Amino acid sequence: MSGPPGKFNIGWLRGYTVVYLIFIYLPILLLPIFSFNDGIYVAFPMSGFTFQWWAEMVSQPGMHKALWNSIAVAVPVSLISTILGMMGAKALTSYPLYGARALTGMFTLPLVTPFLILGIALLITFKNYGINLSLFTVGVGHVLICVPFSLFVLLSRLESFDRSLEEAALDLGETPWIVFWRVTFPINMPGIVASLLLTFTISFDEFLLAFFLTGDASTLPIFIWSQLRFPVKLPSVLALGSAILVVTVFIVVVAELLRRKGSTRSTGKVI
Amino acid sequence: MPASSFISIQDVSKHFGSIVAVDDIDVEINRGEFFALLGPSGCGKTTLLRMLAGFEIPTRGEIFIDGEQMSGVAPYRRPVNMVFQNYAIFPHLNVFQNIAFGLRKDRLAGDELKTRVNNALSLIKMKEFGERKPEELSGGQRQRVALARALVKNPKVLLLDEPLGALDKSLREQMQLELRQLQKIVGVTFVFVTHDQEEALTMSDRIAVMSAGKVLEVGSPDDLYERPQTRFVAEFLGTMNVFDGSVHARDGDSYIVDTRDLGRIRAGVGAQEFSDGEKISVALRPENLKIVNSQTSEDIDGSVSGVMSNTAYFGNSAQVYVTLDGSEQALVVSIQNQDGAASNVAHGSRDITIGWSRSSVLLLKDA
């Protein structure tokens, strides 16, 4: 929009913004609100306050197993994706690579491929090679979708990283491998941590690929989905959902703060 | 071919795709010398420096440092250290850690490491700054830390890439002197890259003037300034009046030269030989030109008249721009402001005569 907005415009935009924010956040806010509601139906009026569902959620043995499975997938996935993302970002920023733009495009492809298709494709592939479905195959699928995220976080980081710092370290007698650990790694630490946190949450929350690729062990999202078949379990699922929501938001905020703090320090401005 | 001098750059070329950045260069640099690579941006001077450091690999040719062949030697194995244009101070380390960075491999005992770093800190007069973070330092201080970090490694050669480029003018002039003094103290061979001819003239023992990937001339500052061999060098160092001309004949210890703008003039015979009829350039430094009037007592071997078109007053001197009679070309004359000479000229007659001595006329090969 060009020119200063008039009074009408400001009022209209304000209203639009409020409606938009309600649209985004009201459904999400219903989760924690009804997780404390003394009744199994998600409907107003609410019938009273209770910790019953939270207690039930915490005491469910299947939930513990699923939570552990999710963490057991998400931790290695975040590490592997970040290592691969770092290698890719380093290659794309260090050398005048032939076809760098095409490569970057190729890396983003898993992001725009529907996960449904990706899930089916992976399923067929694993079956063809006789690989049994397990948490391992879920992890492989998650690495596939997490690497692009990691790559972009680290690319934006390394693009503002001064290459002459690496040259200076080489010049002072360190081999390329040691230069990475003494200079590149510590200076880009905020980006690396941001990538770890982001890929962890992506893997932790992911449902579709996990649904296709998991064997008899279920991850937390699949556990939640299976619980929805039983109406009495709904409130404890709401409690679980609220807990995941809080942790996820916390991790993403920390990741973003780290990313900004890092780029402020190395270049003097937020990118 | 074995290398006789300390740094020997032999037939070195560097191509980036179809671009020739460095074109068949031969340079010899002596031990302990303060050596400048001077040229306009894009002349290949930084590429040459980076080849000495090992960051670029020559497409052709060989580099020897202290008798050792450098081809195939990685940057981290070369006996050279570099001060980067932006200083490349490690932002996650404090000043002490920055300077100690390159000493890890030497496996020094804690005390010895401290002594080495502290000596380096006192060399750059920053003893109290060991604990400071790089972001707390001024540009000049960063530059000194970069120097100390490189020198603490006791390199055979220190490479400096436009070391003063990022500093403001007064700090620059101060650092020029400090760098020169520092080099005298440590006795290390300095090779530095600059596009600033004044800086090169002030600081260096010898200068290689580069243009379009080639080294045009190598010599001491006064050699290059007072006796340039090529038109490019004559014009690049300081201000120079240059005219096209051709040799008419040699007459004893002088050449007789025809020019369109100055007419037929005489020039002293210098290092270069010219044949009759050869196309050449005739060059005259502004400070070797004099305004001729009835009181002029010096020897004048040639003169030309013109109209004063402009004067630039600098306080201790002034530059007078003269449009020559029967020519479009302007002549720059520099006069010392003794007893108000500059202001007398500025307010005197606009029609003036400019004279010079035969020995101050320079003849240059490439017309």
XYZ file of C-alpha atoms in Angstrom:
638
model
C 0.000 0.000 0.000
C 1.424 3.389 -0.931
C 1.018 6.634 0.970
C 0.097 7.045 4.627
C -2.994 5.058 5.583
C -6.051 7.130 6.483
C -8.133 6.867 9.637
C -10.494 4.386 8.084
C -7.636 2.187 6.984
C -6.053 2.092 10.419
C -9.334 1.125 12.077
C -10.003 -1.524 9.492
C -6.503 -2.974 9.722
C -6.706 -3.027 13.503
C -9.945 -4.999 13.376
C -8.526 -7.368 10.797
C -5.426 -7.963 12.903
C -7.507 -8.780 15.983
C -9.726 -11.204 14.076
C -6.691 -12.834 12.529
C -4.959 -13.301 15.871
C -8.115 -14.818 17.374
C -8.360 -17.171 14.427
C -4.805 -18.379 14.984
C -4.676 -18.587 18.721
C -8.191 -19.329 19.983
C -8.194 -23.003 18.952
C -4.756 -23.428 20.466
C -5.872 -21.729 23.688
C -8.855 -24.103 23.945
C -6.422 -26.946 24.584
C -5.024 -25.759 27.912
C -8.395 -24.305 28.989
C -10.342 -27.541 28.545
C -7.525 -29.659 29.936
C -8.568 -28.191 33.314
C -12.328 -28.628 32.665
C -14.149 -31.038 34.936
C -15.948 -32.978 32.161
C -15.124 -35.091 29.116
C -16.855 -32.894 26.523
C -15.104 -29.952 24.933
C -18.042 -27.562 25.074
C -19.118 -24.425 26.916
C -20.260 -23.872 29.584
C -17.347 -25.478 31.413
C -18.333 -27.496 34.394
C -15.542 -26.931 36.926
C -11.799 -26.951 37.541
C -9.775 -30.144 37.910
C -6.232 -31.520 37.701
C -7.705 -34.966 37.053
C -6.776 -35.078 33.350
C -3.234 -33.931 33.917
C -2.799 -36.586 36.584
C -4.293 -39.213 34.270
C -2.042 -38.109 31.426
C 1.097 -38.305 33.558
C 0.206 -41.730 34.911
C -0.451 -43.363 31.512
C 2.267 -45.960 30.827
C 1.713 -45.874 27.045
C 2.359 -42.146 27.078
C 5.739 -42.570 28.795
C 6.816 -45.121 26.227
C 5.669 -42.900 23.342
C 7.362 -39.827 24.821
C 10.585 -41.760 25.198
C 10.307 -43.057 21.612
C 9.809 -39.511 20.319
C 12.849 -38.263 22.172
C 14.867 -41.274 21.058
C 14.055 -40.309 17.458
C 14.253 -36.522 17.744
C 17.661 -36.305 19.454
C 19.668 -38.263 16.859
C 17.596 -36.723 14.051
C 18.436 -33.189 15.197
C 22.129 -34.065 15.540
C 22.401 -35.792 12.171
C 20.357 -33.145 10.322
C 22.431 -30.347 11.831
C 25.696 -32.063 10.917
C 24.465 -32.608 7.345
C 23.012 -29.083 7.223
C 26.330 -27.660 8.401
C 28.264 -29.565 5.775
C 25.899 -28.362 3.057
C 25.885 -24.766 4.243
C 29.680 -24.774 4.524
C 30.076 -26.088 0.990
C 27.588 -23.600 -0.434
C 29.208 -20.601 1.272
C 32.894 -21.518 1.126
C 33.553 -22.141 -2.517
C 32.191 -20.717 -5.752
C 30.347 -24.003 -6.374
C 29.180 -24.672 -9.879
C 25.382 -24.928 -9.804
C 25.068 -23.733 -6.216
C 21.644 -22.220 -6.842
C 20.309 -25.385 -8.426
C 21.692 -27.370 -5.514
C 19.987 -25.120 -2.977
C 16.751 -25.613 -4.891
C 17.203 -29.378 -4.836
C 17.768 -29.287 -1.091
C 14.462 -27.511 -0.545
C 12.476 -30.049 -2.547
C 11.594 -32.277 0.434
C 9.947 -29.222 2.022
C 7.456 -28.710 -0.786
C 6.806 -32.376 -1.491
C 3.586 -33.356 0.328
C 4.575 -35.431 3.353
C 1.835 -37.886 2.416
C 3.615 -38.623 -0.868
C 7.005 -38.613 0.821
C 5.696 -41.079 3.426
C 4.331 -43.449 0.818
C 7.502 -43.207 -1.267
C 9.698 -43.986 1.722
C 7.421 -46.802 2.782
C 7.685 -48.413 -0.641
C 11.443 -47.931 -0.691
C 11.979 -49.499 2.724
C 9.695 -52.398 1.871
C 11.517 -53.004 -1.414
C 14.859 -53.252 0.336
C 13.421 -55.442 3.050
C 14.041 -52.914 5.796
C 11.653 -53.460 8.662
C 9.677 -50.479 9.885
C 10.843 -49.186 13.242
C 11.854 -46.001 15.004
C 14.957 -46.124 12.820
C 12.928 -45.761 9.625
C 10.974 -42.912 11.226
C 14.310 -41.265 12.004
C 15.465 -41.640 8.401
C 12.282 -39.958 7.172
C 12.691 -37.158 9.702
C 16.291 -36.512 8.699
C 15.058 -36.111 5.140
C 12.671 -33.290 6.079
C 14.867 -31.735 8.784
C 18.029 -31.235 6.714
C 16.509 -28.408 4.601
C 15.483 -26.521 7.743
C 18.914 -26.960 9.247
C 20.522 -25.957 5.968
C 18.596 -22.689 5.815
C 19.234 -21.725 9.408
C 22.957 -22.381 8.936
C 23.142 -20.830 5.464
C 21.781 -17.522 6.731
C 24.290 -17.760 9.536
C 27.328 -18.666 7.444
C 26.534 -16.101 4.763
C 27.187 -13.365 7.302
C 30.250 -15.180 8.623
C 33.530 -13.543 7.664
C 35.571 -16.095 5.724
C 38.780 -14.227 6.378
C 38.545 -15.461 9.991
C 39.084 -18.994 8.704
C 41.893 -17.822 6.466
C 43.500 -16.051 9.408
C 43.382 -19.264 11.433
C 44.894 -21.227 8.541
C 47.537 -18.556 8.219
C 48.346 -18.941 11.924
C 49.220 -22.578 11.325
C 46.057 -24.585 11.970
C 44.854 -27.306 9.604
C 41.365 -26.915 8.063
C 39.892 -29.477 10.473
C 41.222 -27.673 13.563
C 40.199 -24.323 12.047
C 36.629 -25.576 11.938
C 36.643 -26.498 15.606
C 38.556 -23.468 16.887
C 36.925 -20.788 14.734
C 33.969 -21.753 12.544
C 32.170 -23.888 15.117
C 32.356 -21.589 18.166
C 31.558 -18.434 16.207
C 28.548 -20.070 14.547
C 27.438 -21.801 17.748
C 24.175 -19.811 18.064
C 23.119 -20.925 14.591
C 24.054 -24.521 15.336
C 22.038 -24.545 18.569
C 19.113 -22.910 16.753
C 19.278 -25.626 14.112
C 19.381 -28.374 16.778
C 16.343 -26.986 18.582
C 14.366 -26.394 15.404
C 14.993 -29.850 13.939
C 14.279 -31.420 17.325
C 10.831 -29.840 17.484
C 10.074 -30.701 13.861
C 10.877 -34.365 14.444
C 9.144 -34.383 17.811
C 5.869 -33.013 16.372
C 5.857 -34.843 13.063
C 2.894 -37.162 12.474
C 2.481 -38.181 8.843
C 5.885 -39.709 8.125
C 5.929 -41.336 11.541
C 2.494 -42.782 10.858
C 3.725 -44.443 7.665
C 7.170 -45.465 8.785
C 6.821 -46.599 12.368
C 6.409 -50.260 13.180
C 4.817 -51.285 16.432
C 6.614 -48.600 18.437
C 4.665 -45.349 18.347
C 5.897 -41.822 18.745
C 4.016 -39.265 20.813
C 1.918 -37.792 17.963
C 0.832 -41.289 16.953
C 0.026 -42.149 20.543
C -2.154 -39.019 20.756
C -3.921 -39.925 17.552
C -4.631 -43.437 18.810
C -6.039 -42.060 22.051
C -8.614 -39.970 20.190
C -10.584 -43.116 19.422
C -11.664 -43.216 23.057
C -13.869 -40.243 24.041
C -12.948 -40.595 27.717
C -9.295 -40.117 26.849
C -9.864 -36.782 25.125
C -9.319 -34.544 28.152
C -5.987 -36.191 29.003
C -4.955 -35.770 25.366
C -5.758 -32.083 25.759
C -3.481 -32.002 28.799
C -0.733 -33.744 26.867
C -1.221 -31.386 23.915
C -0.936 -28.379 26.231
C 2.296 -29.688 27.701
C 3.785 -30.238 24.243
C 2.614 -26.779 23.163
C 4.351 -25.051 26.069
C 7.621 -26.931 25.592
C 7.621 -26.413 21.816
C 6.951 -22.698 22.024
C 9.675 -22.373 24.619
C 12.223 -24.212 22.462
C 11.387 -22.259 19.303
C 11.604 -18.921 21.119
C 14.979 -19.889 22.567
C 16.188 -20.974 19.123
C 15.116 -17.693 17.539
C 16.641 -15.613 20.331
C 19.907 -17.491 19.957
C 19.906 -16.993 16.227
C 19.379 -13.248 16.612
C 21.840 -12.822 19.414
C 24.447 -14.608 17.364
C 23.955 -12.571 14.246
C 23.950 -9.342 16.265
C 27.300 -10.176 17.721
C 29.076 -11.138 14.567
C 27.773 -8.435 12.250
C 26.390 -5.754 14.549
C 22.878 -6.033 13.187
C 19.965 -8.398 13.354
C 19.305 -10.313 10.182
C 66.272 -22.128 -11.091
C 67.588 -21.737 -7.529
C 66.509 -18.600 -5.726
C 69.205 -16.153 -4.779
C 67.108 -13.560 -2.995
C 64.963 -14.041 0.117
C 61.637 -14.090 -1.691
C 61.783 -15.013 -5.327
C 58.667 -14.772 -7.482
C 59.465 -16.401 -10.817
C 57.249 -16.176 -13.914
C 54.123 -16.313 -11.749
C 50.705 -16.057 -13.395
C 47.252 -16.483 -11.938
C 44.156 -16.988 -14.043
C 40.594 -16.980 -12.701
C 38.714 -18.594 -15.563
C 39.366 -16.316 -18.514
C 40.526 -13.425 -16.325
C 44.260 -12.992 -15.976
C 44.754 -11.502 -12.508
C 48.530 -11.844 -12.404
C 50.426 -11.976 -15.665
C 53.905 -13.503 -15.692
C 55.487 -11.631 -12.801
C 59.108 -11.753 -11.677
C 60.001 -10.027 -8.433
C 62.904 -10.488 -6.060
C 62.555 -9.292 -2.459
C 65.494 -9.020 -0.070
C 65.692 -10.191 3.511
C 64.544 -7.555 6.008
C 63.071 -5.332 3.347
C 59.883 -3.278 3.671
C 58.473 -4.018 0.242
C 55.321 -2.502 -1.230
C 53.090 -3.850 -3.982
C 51.476 -0.681 -5.286
C 48.790 -0.335 -7.887
C 45.190 0.614 -8.586
C 42.437 -1.774 -7.532
C 42.210 -4.816 -9.769
C 45.889 -4.732 -10.729
C 46.562 -8.134 -9.152
C 48.515 -6.985 -6.115
C 46.245 -8.680 -3.582
C 46.193 -11.877 -5.637
C 49.991 -11.865 -5.637
C 50.021 -11.392 -1.851
C 47.521 -14.221 -1.422
C 49.740 -16.452 -3.518
C 52.615 -15.693 -1.128
C 50.324 -16.654 1.779
C 49.189 -19.798 -0.022
C 45.505 -18.883 -0.327
C 45.757 -18.817 -4.108
C 47.730 -21.294 -6.157
C 49.691 -19.872 -9.109
C 48.472 -21.062 -12.492
C 52.095 -20.945 -13.631
C 55.418 -20.100 -12.076
C 57.228 -20.666 -8.822
C 57.568 -18.849 -5.536
C 60.568 -19.391 -3.267
C 60.787 -18.107 0.289
C 64.201 -18.332 1.931
C 65.259 -20.903 -0.631
C 62.214 -23.130 -0.129
C 59.889 -23.829 -2.984
C 56.324 -22.916 -1.994
C 54.253 -24.769 -4.580
C 52.160 -27.438 -2.902
C 52.839 -25.972 0.543
C 49.557 -25.296 2.403
C 48.983 -21.878 4.040
C 49.353 -23.421 7.495
C 52.806 -24.765 6.658
C 54.299 -21.583 5.196
C 56.820 -19.463 7.100
C 54.661 -16.387 6.516
C 51.903 -14.655 8.447
C 49.379 -12.165 7.263
C 47.614 -9.062 8.501
C 44.224 -9.045 6.818
C 42.567 -5.986 5.385
C 39.682 -6.213 7.871
C 42.132 -7.554 10.515
C 40.099 -10.792 10.965
C 40.278 -10.622 14.748
C 38.503 -13.663 16.238
C 35.341 -12.217 17.808
C 34.885 -15.046 20.311
C 38.334 -14.630 21.845
C 39.823 -11.816 23.895
C 42.976 -9.957 22.879
C 45.314 -12.318 24.734
C 43.662 -15.411 23.240
C 43.740 -13.860 19.777
C 47.478 -13.301 19.986
C 48.057 -16.751 21.517
C 45.956 -18.438 18.800
C 48.835 -19.419 16.553
C 51.062 -20.618 19.415
C 48.939 -23.687 20.283
C 51.034 -25.885 18.017
C 54.280 -24.789 19.630
C 53.138 -26.505 22.844
C 54.702 -23.878 25.058
C 54.594 -24.153 28.833
C 51.996 -21.838 30.400
C 54.567 -19.342 31.603
C 56.407 -19.194 28.320
C 53.187 -18.681 26.404
C 52.282 -15.818 28.716
C 55.693 -14.259 28.265
C 55.550 -14.504 24.482
C 52.063 -12.998 24.310
C 52.865 -10.287 26.835
C 55.997 -9.352 24.907
C 53.877 -9.065 21.791
C 51.370 -6.933 23.699
C 54.066 -4.562 24.859
C 55.503 -4.403 21.342
C 52.186 -2.935 20.200
C 51.854 -0.863 23.407
C 48.692 -2.639 24.509
C 49.919 -4.320 27.701
C 46.745 -3.551 29.612
C 44.374 -4.851 26.936
C 44.811 -8.621 27.192
C 41.387 -9.208 28.720
C 39.497 -6.947 26.325
C 37.033 -8.333 23.829
C 37.549 -7.350 20.169
C 34.294 -5.367 20.051
C 35.708 -3.078 22.734
C 38.685 -2.093 20.578
C 39.065 0.827 18.186
C 40.080 0.292 14.559
C 43.698 1.190 15.281
C 43.839 -1.178 18.243
C 42.400 -4.043 16.198
C 45.026 -3.434 13.609
C 47.775 -3.674 16.220
C 46.322 -6.883 17.630
C 46.326 -8.355 14.123
C 49.984 -7.332 13.808
C 50.924 -8.838 17.167
C 49.030 -12.042 16.406
C 51.040 -12.473 13.213
C 54.421 -11.347 14.577
C 54.265 -13.530 17.698
C 54.668 -16.506 15.339
C 58.125 -15.175 14.337
C 57.371 -15.440 10.624
C 60.086 -15.086 8.017
C 57.776 -12.783 6.090
C 54.893 -10.618 7.261
C 52.248 -9.993 4.614
C 49.994 -6.958 5.000
C 46.901 -6.468 2.867
C 46.001 -2.747 2.755
C 46.805 -2.593 6.476
C 45.868 1.066 6.866
C 42.940 1.197 4.483
C 40.246 1.100 7.157
C 41.729 3.845 9.341
C 40.957 7.553 9.207
C 43.547 9.950 7.863
C 45.295 11.115 11.031
C 45.460 7.603 12.492
C 46.775 6.399 9.149
C 49.674 8.792 9.194
C 50.527 7.841 12.762
C 50.330 4.125 11.965
C 52.538 4.575 8.897
C 55.341 5.700 11.167
C 54.607 3.057 13.796
C 54.596 0.257 11.237
C 57.894 1.460 9.865
C 59.415 1.600 13.354
C 57.993 -1.804 14.248
C 59.541 -3.320 11.148
C 62.932 -1.861 12.086
C 62.619 -3.358 15.590
C 61.586 -6.880 14.591
C 63.650 -6.995 11.396
C 61.096 -9.194 9.644
C 60.634 -8.863 5.891
C 57.384 -6.959 5.310
C 55.482 -7.258 2.050
C 52.526 -4.952 1.945
C 49.831 -4.176 -0.536
C 48.477 -0.674 -1.023
C 46.763 1.462 -3.616
C 47.921 4.624 -1.850
C 51.057 5.933 -3.550
C 51.831 8.326 -0.700
C 51.732 5.453 1.775
C 54.023 3.357 -0.390
C 56.490 6.249 -0.819
C 56.539 7.004 2.922
C 56.953 3.496 4.246
C 58.772 1.262 1.814
C 62.381 0.433 1.082
C 61.338 -0.628 -2.377
C 58.121 -0.556 -4.360
C 56.800 -2.720 -7.169
C 54.296 -0.727 -9.196
C 51.662 -2.978 -10.737
C 49.080 -2.450 -13.431
C 46.799 -4.945 -15.188
C 48.514 -7.977 -13.660
C 52.033 -6.887 -14.555
C 54.861 -5.401 -12.545
C 55.879 -2.292 -14.460
C 58.798 -1.126 -12.349
C 60.554 -2.032 -9.135
C 62.667 0.469 -7.277
C 63.237 2.633 -4.248
C 60.684 5.406 -3.657
C 63.048 8.144 -4.855
C 64.073 6.095 -7.904
C 60.513 5.585 -8.971
C 59.430 9.121 -8.193
C 62.360 10.966 -9.686
C 63.380 8.588 -12.455
C 60.314 6.663 -13.600
C 60.828 4.573 -16.737
C 57.204 4.239 -17.798
C 54.388 6.670 -18.306
C 52.078 4.714 -15.969
C 54.502 4.911 -13.055
C 55.229 8.573 -13.741
C 51.540 9.420 -13.602
C 50.616 7.048 -10.770
C 53.219 8.374 -8.308
C 52.416 11.961 -7.436
C 51.305 14.548 -9.961
C 52.971 14.612 -13.336
C 52.630 16.665 -16.505
C 52.970 14.265 -19.431
C 53.127 15.152 -23.126
C 53.445 13.070 -26.258
C 56.630 13.606 -28.197
C 59.250 12.094 -30.445
C 63.036 12.068 -30.366
C 64.569 14.383 -32.965
C 68.219 13.638 -32.293
C 70.804 13.120 -29.625
C 73.141 16.016 -28.950
C 75.942 15.083 -26.566
C 74.504 14.615 -23.102
C 71.005 15.612 -24.099
C 68.205 14.562 -26.400
C 66.390 17.004 -28.594
C 62.715 16.187 -28.503
C 59.782 17.497 -30.502
C 56.448 17.931 -28.789
C 53.204 19.418 -29.960
C 52.487 21.266 -26.714
C 55.942 22.440 -25.631
C 57.630 22.744 -29.016
C 61.230 21.544 -29.464
C 62.902 20.988 -26.081
C 66.066 19.529 -24.621
C 66.203 16.701 -22.082
C 69.134 15.283 -20.143
C 70.229 11.734 -21.009
C 69.110 9.329 -18.280
C 69.265 5.588 -17.886
C 67.222 4.845 -20.976
C 68.491 5.019 -24.542
C 66.277 6.259 -27.343
C 66.694 6.141 -31.074
C 66.017 9.034 -33.435
C 62.354 9.328 -34.365
C 61.167 7.157 -31.479
C 57.741 8.018 -30.055
C 58.075 8.815 -26.356
C 56.401 10.640 -23.484
C 57.854 13.769 -21.969
C 57.198 14.256 -18.265
C 57.693 17.202 -15.948
C 57.035 17.245 -12.201
C 55.016 20.295 -11.051
C 57.662 21.131 -8.436
C 60.405 21.261 -11.081
C 58.581 23.948 -13.022
C 59.196 27.601 -12.287
C 57.375 30.783 -13.105
C 59.750 32.848 -15.158
C 59.925 36.600 -14.613
C 62.544 39.310 -14.736
C 64.017 38.251 -11.375
C 64.413 34.563 -12.256
C 68.028 33.664 -11.646
C 68.043 29.846 -11.971
C 69.125 28.028 -15.085
C 66.236 27.727 -17.461
C 66.769 25.427 -20.440
C 63.270 25.571 -21.779
C 60.111 27.567 -21.344
C 56.558 27.823 -22.514
C 53.986 30.568 -22.114
C 50.356 30.297 -21.222
C 47.416 31.680 -19.330
C 46.855 30.945 -15.674
C 43.455 29.283 -15.480
C 43.230 28.309 -11.842
C 45.150 28.145 -8.597
C 44.759 25.768 -5.679
C 46.098 27.154 -2.441
C 47.420 24.605 0.113
C 48.978 26.933 2.675
C 52.601 25.823 2.457
C 52.388 25.557 -1.316
C 50.052 26.259 -4.182
C 49.316 24.605 -7.475
C 48.931 26.814 -10.508
C 47.085 25.488 -13.548
C 48.285 26.973 -16.808
C 46.585 26.578 -20.173
C 49.376 26.555 -22.727
C 49.229 28.937 -25.670
C 48.117 27.212 -28.848
C 47.170 24.039 -26.989
C 44.276 22.630 -25.013
C 46.535 20.984 -22.492
C 46.903 22.282 -18.943
C 50.203 22.347 -17.127
C 50.344 22.031 -13.335
C 52.991 24.082 -11.573
C 53.670 23.723 -7.871
C 55.228 26.651 -6.057
C 56.494 26.881 -2.510
C 54.794 29.587 -0.514
C 57.917 31.506 0.555
C 57.258 35.088 1.612
C 53.786 34.939 0.181
C 54.930 33.776 -3.238
C 51.738 31.808 -3.795
C 49.477 34.715 -3.140
C 51.625 37.024 -5.306
C 51.163 34.636 -8.205
C 47.478 34.292 -7.585
C 47.018 38.049 -7.763
C 49.577 38.744 -10.471
C 49.200 38.781 -14.223
C 47.297 35.886 -15.790
C 49.755 35.675 -18.691
C 52.791 33.781 -17.450
C 55.843 31.926 -18.683
C 56.850 28.575 -17.235
C 60.438 27.379 -17.335
C 62.416 24.263 -16.426
C 65.938 22.930 -16.370
C 67.078 20.314 -18.867
C 67.813 17.729 -16.165
C 64.250 17.779 -14.863
C 62.738 16.716 -18.191
C 61.963 12.995 -18.063
C 61.726 10.884 -21.179
C 59.518 7.789 -20.915
C 59.393 4.804 -23.235
C 55.757 4.020 -23.888
C 54.376 7.063 -25.642
